[in-house]
PDB file of C-alpha atoms and ligand atoms in Angstrom:
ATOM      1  CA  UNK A   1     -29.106 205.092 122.277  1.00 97.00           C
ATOM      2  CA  UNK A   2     -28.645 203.368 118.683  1.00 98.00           C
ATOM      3  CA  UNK A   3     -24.955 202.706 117.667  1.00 98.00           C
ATOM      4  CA  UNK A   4     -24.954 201.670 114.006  1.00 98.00           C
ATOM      5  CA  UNK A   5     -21.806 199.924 112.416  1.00 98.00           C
ATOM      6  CA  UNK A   6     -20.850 200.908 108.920  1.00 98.00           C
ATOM      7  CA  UNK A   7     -18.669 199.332 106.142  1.00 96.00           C
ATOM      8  CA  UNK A   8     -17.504 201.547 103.767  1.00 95.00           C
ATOM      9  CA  UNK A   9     -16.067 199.339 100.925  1.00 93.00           C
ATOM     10  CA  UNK A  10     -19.316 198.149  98.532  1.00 93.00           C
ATOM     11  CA  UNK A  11     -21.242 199.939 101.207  1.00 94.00           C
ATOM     12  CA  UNK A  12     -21.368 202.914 101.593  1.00 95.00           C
ATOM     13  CA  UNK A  13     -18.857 203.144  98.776  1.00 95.00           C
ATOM     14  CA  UNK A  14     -18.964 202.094  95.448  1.00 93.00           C
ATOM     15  CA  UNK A  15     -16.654 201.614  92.766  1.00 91.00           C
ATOM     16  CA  UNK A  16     -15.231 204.718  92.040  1.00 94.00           C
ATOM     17  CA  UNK A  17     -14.475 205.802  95.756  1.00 96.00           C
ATOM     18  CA  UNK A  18     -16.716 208.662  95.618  1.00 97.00           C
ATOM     19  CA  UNK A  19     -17.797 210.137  99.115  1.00 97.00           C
ATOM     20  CA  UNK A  20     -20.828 211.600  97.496  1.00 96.00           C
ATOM     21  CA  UNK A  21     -23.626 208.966  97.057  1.00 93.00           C
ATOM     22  CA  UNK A  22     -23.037 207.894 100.998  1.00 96.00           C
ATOM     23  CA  UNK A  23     -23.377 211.188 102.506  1.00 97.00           C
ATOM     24  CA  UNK A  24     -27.417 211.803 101.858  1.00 97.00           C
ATOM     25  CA  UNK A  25     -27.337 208.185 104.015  1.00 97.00           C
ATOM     26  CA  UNK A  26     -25.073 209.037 106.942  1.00 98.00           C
ATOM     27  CA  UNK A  27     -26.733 212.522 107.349  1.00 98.00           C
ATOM     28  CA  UNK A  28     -30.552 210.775 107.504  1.00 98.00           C
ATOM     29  CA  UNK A  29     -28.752 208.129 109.747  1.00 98.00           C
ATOM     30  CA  UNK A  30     -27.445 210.801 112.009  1.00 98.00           C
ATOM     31  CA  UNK A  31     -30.622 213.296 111.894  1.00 98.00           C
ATOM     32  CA  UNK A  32     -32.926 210.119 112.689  1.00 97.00           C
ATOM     33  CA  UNK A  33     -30.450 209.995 116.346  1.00 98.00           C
ATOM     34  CA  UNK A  34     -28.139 207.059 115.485  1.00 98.00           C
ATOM     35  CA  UNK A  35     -24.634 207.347 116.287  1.00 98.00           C
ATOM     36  CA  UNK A  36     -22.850 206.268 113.498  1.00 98.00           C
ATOM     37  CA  UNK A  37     -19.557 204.340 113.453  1.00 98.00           C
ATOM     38  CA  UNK A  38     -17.545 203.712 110.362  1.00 98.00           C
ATOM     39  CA  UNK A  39     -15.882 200.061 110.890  1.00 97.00           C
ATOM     40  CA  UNK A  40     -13.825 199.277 107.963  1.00 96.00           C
ATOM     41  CA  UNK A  41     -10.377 197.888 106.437  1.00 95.00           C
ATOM     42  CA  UNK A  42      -9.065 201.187 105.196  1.00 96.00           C
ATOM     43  CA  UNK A  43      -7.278 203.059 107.578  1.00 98.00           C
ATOM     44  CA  UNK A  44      -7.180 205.827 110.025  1.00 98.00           C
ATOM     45  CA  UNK A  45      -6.721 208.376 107.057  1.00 98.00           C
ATOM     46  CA  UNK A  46      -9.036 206.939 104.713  1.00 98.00           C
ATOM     47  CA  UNK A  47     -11.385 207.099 106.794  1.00 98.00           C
ATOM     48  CA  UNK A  48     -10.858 210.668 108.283  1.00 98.00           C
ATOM     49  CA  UNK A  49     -11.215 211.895 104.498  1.00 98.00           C
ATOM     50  CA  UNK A  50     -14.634 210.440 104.435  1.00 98.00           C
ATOM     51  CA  UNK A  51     -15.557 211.790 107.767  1.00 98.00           C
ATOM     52  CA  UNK A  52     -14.874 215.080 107.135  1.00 98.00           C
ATOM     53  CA  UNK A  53     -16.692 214.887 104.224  1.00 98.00           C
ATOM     54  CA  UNK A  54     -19.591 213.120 105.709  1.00 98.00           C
ATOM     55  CA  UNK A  55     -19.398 216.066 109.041  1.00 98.00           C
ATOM     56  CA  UNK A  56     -18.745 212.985 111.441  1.00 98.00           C
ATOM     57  CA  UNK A  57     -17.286 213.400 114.661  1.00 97.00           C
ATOM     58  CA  UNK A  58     -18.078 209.838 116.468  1.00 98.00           C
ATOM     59  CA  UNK A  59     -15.842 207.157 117.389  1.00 98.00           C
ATOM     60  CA  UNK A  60     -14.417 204.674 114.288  1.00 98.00           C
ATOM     61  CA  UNK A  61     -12.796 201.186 113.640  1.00 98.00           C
ATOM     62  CA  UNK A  62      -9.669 200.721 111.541  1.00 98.00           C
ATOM     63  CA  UNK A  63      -7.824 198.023 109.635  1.00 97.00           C
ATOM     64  CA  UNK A  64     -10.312 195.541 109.793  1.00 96.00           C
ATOM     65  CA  UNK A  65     -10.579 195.970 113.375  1.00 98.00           C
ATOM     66  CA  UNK A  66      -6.888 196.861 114.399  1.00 98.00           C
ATOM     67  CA  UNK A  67      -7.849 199.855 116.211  1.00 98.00           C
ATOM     68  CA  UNK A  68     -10.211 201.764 117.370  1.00 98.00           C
ATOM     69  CA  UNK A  69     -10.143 205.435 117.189  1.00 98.00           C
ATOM     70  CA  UNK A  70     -12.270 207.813 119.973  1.00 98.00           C
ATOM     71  CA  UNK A  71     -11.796 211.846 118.955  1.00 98.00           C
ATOM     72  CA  UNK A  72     -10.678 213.435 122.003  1.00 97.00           C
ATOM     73  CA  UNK A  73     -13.905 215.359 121.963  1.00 96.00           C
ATOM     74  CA  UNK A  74     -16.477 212.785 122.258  1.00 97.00           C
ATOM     75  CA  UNK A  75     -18.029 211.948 125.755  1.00 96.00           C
ATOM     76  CA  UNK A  76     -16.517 208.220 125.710  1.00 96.00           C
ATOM     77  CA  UNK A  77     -12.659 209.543 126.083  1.00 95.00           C
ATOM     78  CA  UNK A  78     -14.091 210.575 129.706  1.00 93.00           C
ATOM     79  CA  UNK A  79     -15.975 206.825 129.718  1.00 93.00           C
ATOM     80  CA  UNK A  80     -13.018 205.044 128.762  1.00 90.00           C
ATOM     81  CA  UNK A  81     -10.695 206.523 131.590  1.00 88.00           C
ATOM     82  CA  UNK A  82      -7.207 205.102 130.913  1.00 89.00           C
ATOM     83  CA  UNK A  83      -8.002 202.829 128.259  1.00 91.00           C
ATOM     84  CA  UNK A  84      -5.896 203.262 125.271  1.00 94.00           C
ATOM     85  CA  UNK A  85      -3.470 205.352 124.600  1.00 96.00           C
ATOM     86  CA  UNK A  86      -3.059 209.225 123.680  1.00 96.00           C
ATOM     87  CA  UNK A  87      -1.899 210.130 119.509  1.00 96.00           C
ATOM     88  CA  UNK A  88      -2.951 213.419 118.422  1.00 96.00           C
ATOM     89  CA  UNK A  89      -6.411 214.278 118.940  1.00 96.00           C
ATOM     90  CA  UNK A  90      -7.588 210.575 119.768  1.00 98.00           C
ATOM     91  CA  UNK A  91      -7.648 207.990 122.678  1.00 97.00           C
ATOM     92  CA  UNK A  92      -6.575 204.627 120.330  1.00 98.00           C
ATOM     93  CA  UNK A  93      -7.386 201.203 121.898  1.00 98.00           C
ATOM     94  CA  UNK A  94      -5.256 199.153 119.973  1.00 98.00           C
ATOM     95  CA  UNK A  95      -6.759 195.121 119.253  1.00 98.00           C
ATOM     96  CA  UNK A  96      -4.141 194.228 116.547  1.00 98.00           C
ATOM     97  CA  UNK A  97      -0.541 193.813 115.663  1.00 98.00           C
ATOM     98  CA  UNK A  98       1.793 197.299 114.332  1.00 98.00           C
ATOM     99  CA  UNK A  99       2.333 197.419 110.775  1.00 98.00           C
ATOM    100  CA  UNK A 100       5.582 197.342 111.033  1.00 98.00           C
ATOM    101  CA  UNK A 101       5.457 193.906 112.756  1.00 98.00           C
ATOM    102  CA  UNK A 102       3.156 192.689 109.812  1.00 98.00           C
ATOM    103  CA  UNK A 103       5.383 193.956 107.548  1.00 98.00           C
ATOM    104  CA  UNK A 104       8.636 192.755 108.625  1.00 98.00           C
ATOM    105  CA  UNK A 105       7.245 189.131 108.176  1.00 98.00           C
ATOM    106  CA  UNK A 106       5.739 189.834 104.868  1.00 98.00           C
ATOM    107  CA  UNK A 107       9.239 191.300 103.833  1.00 98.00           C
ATOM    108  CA  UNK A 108      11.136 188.089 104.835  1.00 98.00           C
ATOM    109  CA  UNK A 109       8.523 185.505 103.111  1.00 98.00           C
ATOM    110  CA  UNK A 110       7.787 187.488  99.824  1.00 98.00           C
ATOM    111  CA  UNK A 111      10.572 186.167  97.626  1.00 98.00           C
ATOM    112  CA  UNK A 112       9.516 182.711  97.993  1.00 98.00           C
ATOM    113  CA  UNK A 113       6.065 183.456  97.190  1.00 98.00           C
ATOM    114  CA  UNK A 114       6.147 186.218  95.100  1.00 98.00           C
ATOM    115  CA  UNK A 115       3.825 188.385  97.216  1.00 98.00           C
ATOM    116  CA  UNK A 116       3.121 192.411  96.263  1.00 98.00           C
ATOM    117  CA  UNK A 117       1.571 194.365  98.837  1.00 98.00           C
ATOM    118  CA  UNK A 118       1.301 197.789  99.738  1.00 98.00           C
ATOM    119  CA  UNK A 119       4.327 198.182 101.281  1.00 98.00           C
ATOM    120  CA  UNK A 120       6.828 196.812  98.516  1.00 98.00           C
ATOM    121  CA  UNK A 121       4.190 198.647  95.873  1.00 98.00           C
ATOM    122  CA  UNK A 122       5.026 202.211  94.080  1.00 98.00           C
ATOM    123  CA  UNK A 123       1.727 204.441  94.503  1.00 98.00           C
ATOM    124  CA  UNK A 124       1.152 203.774  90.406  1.00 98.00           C
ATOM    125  CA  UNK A 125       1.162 200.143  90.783  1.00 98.00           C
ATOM    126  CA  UNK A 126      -1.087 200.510  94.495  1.00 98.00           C
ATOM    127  CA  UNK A 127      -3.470 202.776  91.995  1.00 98.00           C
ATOM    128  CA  UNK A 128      -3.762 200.009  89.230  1.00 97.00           C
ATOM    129  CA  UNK A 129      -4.236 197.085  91.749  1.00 96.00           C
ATOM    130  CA  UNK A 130      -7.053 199.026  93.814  1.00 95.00           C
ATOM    131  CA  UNK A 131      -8.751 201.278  91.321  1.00 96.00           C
ATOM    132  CA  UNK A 132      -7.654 204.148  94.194  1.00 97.00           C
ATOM    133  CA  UNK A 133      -7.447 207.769  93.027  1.00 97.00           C
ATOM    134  CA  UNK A 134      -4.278 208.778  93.564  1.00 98.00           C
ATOM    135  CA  UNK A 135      -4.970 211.283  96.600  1.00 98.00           C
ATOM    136  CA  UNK A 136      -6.946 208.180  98.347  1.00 98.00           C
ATOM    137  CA  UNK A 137      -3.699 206.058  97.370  1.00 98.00           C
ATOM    138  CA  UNK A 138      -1.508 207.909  99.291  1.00 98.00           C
ATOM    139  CA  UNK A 139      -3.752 207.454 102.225  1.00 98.00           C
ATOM    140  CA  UNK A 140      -4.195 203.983 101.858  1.00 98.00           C
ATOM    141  CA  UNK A 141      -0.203 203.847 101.635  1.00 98.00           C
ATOM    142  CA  UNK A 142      -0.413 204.932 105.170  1.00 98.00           C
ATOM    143  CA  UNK A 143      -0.788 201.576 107.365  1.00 98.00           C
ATOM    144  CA  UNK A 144      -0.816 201.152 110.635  1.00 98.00           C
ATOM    145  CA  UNK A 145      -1.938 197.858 111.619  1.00 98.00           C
ATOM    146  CA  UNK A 146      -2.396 195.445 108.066  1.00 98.00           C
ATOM    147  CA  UNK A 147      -1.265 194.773 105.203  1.00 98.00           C
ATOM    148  CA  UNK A 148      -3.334 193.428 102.039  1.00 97.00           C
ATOM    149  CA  UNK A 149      -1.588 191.321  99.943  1.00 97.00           C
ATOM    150  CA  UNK A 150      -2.941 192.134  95.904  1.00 97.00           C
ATOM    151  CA  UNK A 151      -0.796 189.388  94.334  1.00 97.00           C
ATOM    152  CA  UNK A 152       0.657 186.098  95.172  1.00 97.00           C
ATOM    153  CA  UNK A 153       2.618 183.637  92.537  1.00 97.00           C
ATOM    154  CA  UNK A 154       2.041 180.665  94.891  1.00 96.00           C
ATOM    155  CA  UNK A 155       0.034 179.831  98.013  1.00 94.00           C
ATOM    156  CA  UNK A 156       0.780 178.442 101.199  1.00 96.00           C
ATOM    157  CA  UNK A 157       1.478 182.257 102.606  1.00 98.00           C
ATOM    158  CA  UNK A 158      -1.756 182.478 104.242  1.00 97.00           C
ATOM    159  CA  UNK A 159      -0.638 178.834 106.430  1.00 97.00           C
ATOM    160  CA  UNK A 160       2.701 180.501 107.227  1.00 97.00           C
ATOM    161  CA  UNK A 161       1.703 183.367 108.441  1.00 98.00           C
ATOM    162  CA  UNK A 162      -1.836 182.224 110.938  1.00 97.00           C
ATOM    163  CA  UNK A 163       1.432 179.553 112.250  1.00 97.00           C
ATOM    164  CA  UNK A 164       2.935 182.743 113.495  1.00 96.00           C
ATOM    165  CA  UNK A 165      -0.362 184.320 114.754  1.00 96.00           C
ATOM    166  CA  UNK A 166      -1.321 186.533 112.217  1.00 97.00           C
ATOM    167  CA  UNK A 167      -5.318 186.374 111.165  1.00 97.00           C
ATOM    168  CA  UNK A 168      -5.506 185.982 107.591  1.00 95.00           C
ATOM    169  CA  UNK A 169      -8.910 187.231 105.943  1.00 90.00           C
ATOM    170  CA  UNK A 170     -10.467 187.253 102.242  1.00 80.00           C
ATOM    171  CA  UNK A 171     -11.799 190.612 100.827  1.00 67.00           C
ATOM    172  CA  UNK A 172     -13.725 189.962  97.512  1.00 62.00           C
ATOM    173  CA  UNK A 173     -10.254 190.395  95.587  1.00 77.00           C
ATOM    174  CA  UNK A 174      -7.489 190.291  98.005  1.00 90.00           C
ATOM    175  CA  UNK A 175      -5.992 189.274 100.925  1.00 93.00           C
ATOM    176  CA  UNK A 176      -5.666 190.906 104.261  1.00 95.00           C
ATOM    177  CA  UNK A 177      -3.379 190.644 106.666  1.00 98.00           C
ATOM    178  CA  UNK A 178      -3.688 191.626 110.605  1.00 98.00           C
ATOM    179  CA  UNK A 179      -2.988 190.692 114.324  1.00 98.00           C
ATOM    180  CA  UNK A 180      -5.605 188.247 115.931  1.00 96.00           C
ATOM    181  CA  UNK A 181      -8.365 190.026 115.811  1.00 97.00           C
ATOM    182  CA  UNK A 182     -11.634 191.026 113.664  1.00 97.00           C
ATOM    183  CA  UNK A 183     -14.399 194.125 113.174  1.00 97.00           C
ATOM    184  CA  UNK A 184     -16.684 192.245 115.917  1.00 98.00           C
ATOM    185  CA  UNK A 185     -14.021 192.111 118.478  1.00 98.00           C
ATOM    186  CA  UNK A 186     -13.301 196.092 117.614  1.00 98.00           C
ATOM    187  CA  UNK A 187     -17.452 196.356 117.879  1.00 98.00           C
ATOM    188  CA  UNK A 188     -17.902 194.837 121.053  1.00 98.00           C
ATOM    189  CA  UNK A 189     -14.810 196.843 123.116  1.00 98.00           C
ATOM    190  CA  UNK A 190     -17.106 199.794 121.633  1.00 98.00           C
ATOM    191  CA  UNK A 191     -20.901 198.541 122.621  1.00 98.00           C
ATOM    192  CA  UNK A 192     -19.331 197.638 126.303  1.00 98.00           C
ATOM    193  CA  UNK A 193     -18.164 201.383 126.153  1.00 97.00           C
ATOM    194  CA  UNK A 194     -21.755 202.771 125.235  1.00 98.00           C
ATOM    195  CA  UNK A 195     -23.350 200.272 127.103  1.00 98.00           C
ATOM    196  CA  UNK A 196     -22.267 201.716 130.627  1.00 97.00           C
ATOM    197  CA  UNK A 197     -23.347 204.895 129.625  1.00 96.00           C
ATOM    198  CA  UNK A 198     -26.788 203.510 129.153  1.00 96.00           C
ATOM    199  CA  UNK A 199     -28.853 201.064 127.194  1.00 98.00           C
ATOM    200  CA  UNK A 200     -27.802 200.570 123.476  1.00 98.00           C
ATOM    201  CA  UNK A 201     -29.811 198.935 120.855  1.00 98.00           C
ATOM    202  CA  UNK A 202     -27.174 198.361 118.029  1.00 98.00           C
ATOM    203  CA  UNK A 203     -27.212 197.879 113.953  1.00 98.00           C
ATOM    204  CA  UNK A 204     -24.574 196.882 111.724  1.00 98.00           C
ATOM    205  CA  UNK A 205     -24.318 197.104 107.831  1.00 97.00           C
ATOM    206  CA  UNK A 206     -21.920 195.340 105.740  1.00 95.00           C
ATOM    207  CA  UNK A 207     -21.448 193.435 102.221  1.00 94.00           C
ATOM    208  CA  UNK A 208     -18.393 191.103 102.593  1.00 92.00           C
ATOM    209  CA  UNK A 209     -17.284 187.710 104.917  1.00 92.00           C
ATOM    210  CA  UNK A 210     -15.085 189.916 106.920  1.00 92.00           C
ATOM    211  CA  UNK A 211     -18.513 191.428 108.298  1.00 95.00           C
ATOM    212  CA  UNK A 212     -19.495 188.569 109.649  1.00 96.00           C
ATOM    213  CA  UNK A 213     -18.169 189.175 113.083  1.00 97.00           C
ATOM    214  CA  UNK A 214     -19.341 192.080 113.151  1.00 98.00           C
ATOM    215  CA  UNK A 215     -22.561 191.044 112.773  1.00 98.00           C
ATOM    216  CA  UNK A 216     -22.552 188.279 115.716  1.00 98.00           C
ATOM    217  CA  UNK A 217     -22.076 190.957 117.900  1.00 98.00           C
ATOM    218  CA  UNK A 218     -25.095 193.602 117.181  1.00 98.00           C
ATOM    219  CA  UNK A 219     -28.754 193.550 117.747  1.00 98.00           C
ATOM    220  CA  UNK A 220     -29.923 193.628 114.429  1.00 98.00           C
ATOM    221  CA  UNK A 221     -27.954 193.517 111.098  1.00 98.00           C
ATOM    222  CA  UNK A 222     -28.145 194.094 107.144  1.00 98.00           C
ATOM    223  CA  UNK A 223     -26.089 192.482 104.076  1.00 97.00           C
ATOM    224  CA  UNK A 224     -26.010 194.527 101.304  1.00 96.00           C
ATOM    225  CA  UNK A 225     -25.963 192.089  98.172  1.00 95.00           C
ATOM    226  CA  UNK A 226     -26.604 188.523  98.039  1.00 94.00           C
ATOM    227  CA  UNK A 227     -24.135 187.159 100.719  1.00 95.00           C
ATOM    228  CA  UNK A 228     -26.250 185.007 103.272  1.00 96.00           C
ATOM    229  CA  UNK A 229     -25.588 184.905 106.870  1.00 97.00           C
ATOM    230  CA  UNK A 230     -28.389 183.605 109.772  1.00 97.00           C
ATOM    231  CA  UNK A 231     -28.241 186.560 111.311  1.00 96.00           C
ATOM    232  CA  UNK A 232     -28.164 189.203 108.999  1.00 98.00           C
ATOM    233  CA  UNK A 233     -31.388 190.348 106.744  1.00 98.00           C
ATOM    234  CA  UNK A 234     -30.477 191.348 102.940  1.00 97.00           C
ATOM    235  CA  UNK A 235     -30.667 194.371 101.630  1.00 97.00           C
ATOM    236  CA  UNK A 236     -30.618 195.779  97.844  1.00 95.00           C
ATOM    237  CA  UNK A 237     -28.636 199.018  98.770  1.00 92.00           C
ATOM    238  CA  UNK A 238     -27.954 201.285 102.135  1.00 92.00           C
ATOM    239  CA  UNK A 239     -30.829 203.564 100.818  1.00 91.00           C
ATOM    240  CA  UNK A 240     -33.352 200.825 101.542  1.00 94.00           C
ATOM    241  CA  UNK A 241     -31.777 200.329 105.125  1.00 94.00           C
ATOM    242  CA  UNK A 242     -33.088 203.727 105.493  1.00 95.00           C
ATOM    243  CA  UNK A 243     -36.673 202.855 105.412  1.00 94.00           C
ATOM    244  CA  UNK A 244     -36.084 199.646 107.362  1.00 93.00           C
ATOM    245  CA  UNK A 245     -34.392 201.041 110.539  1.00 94.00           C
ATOM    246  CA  UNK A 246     -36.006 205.120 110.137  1.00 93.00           C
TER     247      UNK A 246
HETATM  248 MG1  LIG B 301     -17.269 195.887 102.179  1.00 68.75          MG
END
């Protein structure tokens, strides 16, 4: 089978958040037999928004990797056994640390460095840092394994908090904050899951430096933009990955 790895931020997504201008991709991805797997740093709810829209009912990554999500009706709940655990209609295997473990840290450093994150933000000030419609907002509000931090008045943060085993990683504009892992870790607990089902050729698609693990761990993968990585081939948009991998 073909497992291809989305991003949604500058991906599949542009600026204004809209759902629309990715689903014509998703649906060709789909209809040409891929399984496709959103692997992003928004979270659980974000992402179920766009699924809906989108009509996807596969398995998808969280948080930058935190989690990864399996809908209780898709044949790898059966694959995975025990793995994971049960919350509403999903089997989550969980890869990084609980929000409110991230957050309790963040709380007790943010005075002396003047940090705003989501979780010390009002949803008007979370809308005018992130460009979010509000409805989106609120479901960005709702975190479950990271935090990203949107402003700082000093550095040395990022130091303090890998020292206590956090993984500290730079989005084009801010900073996120999660447990010690990454999108290629989340990946490959997913590929191993195909992969004893039976053989798996697998894509990946992304624009930003927290792709990049994602990308060591897939048979073939795409940068959207100018980034440069060995492994990846550039792209100009996800519309011309459809006549590279259709
Ligand atoms: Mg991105």
């Amino acid at each position: 089978m073909k497992v291809i790895f989305l991003d949604l931020d500058k991906t599949l997504i542009g600026g204004d958040y809209s759902p629309e201008p990715g689903k014509g991709v998703v649906r060709a991805l789909v209809e040409g037999g891929f399984e496709v797997v959103l692997n992003s740093s928004k979270t659980r709810f974000e992402q179920e928004y766009y699924r809906e829209v989108w009509g996807l009912d596969s398995p998808f990554i969280v948080e930058n990797g935190s989690a990864v999500y399996l809908p209780n009706t898709h044949f790898l709940v059966h694959v995975a056994g025990d793995f994971g655990l049960e919350r509403e209609n999903y089997r989550v295997i969980e890869l990084g640390k609980s929000y409110s473990e991230i957050r309790a840290v963040l709380d007790s450093i943010r005075n002396k460095y003047g940090l705003k994150y989501y979780g010390n933000l009002s949803i008007d000030e979370v809308v005018e840092f992130t460009g979010l419609p509000r409805k989106l907002a609120r479901l960005a509000m709702r975190r479950e394994y990271s935090e990203t931090v949107f402003q700082w008045l000093k550095r040395g943060f990022e130091a303090e908090l890998e020292d206590r085993g956090f993984r500290v990683s730079r989005g084009s504009r801010f900073i996120n904050i999660t447990g010690d892992t990454d999108k290629g870790r989340a990946a490959k607990v997913l590929l191993d899951l195909y992969s004893s089902v039976e053989p798996v050729e697998s894509f990946a698609v992304g624009d930003g430096p927290n792709d990049f693990p994602l990308f060591e761990v897939v048979d073939n993968a795409y940068i959207v933009g100018d980034l440069e990585h060995p492994k990846a081939k550039n792209i100009s948009s996800v519309d011309e990955l459809l006549e590279v991998v259709l």
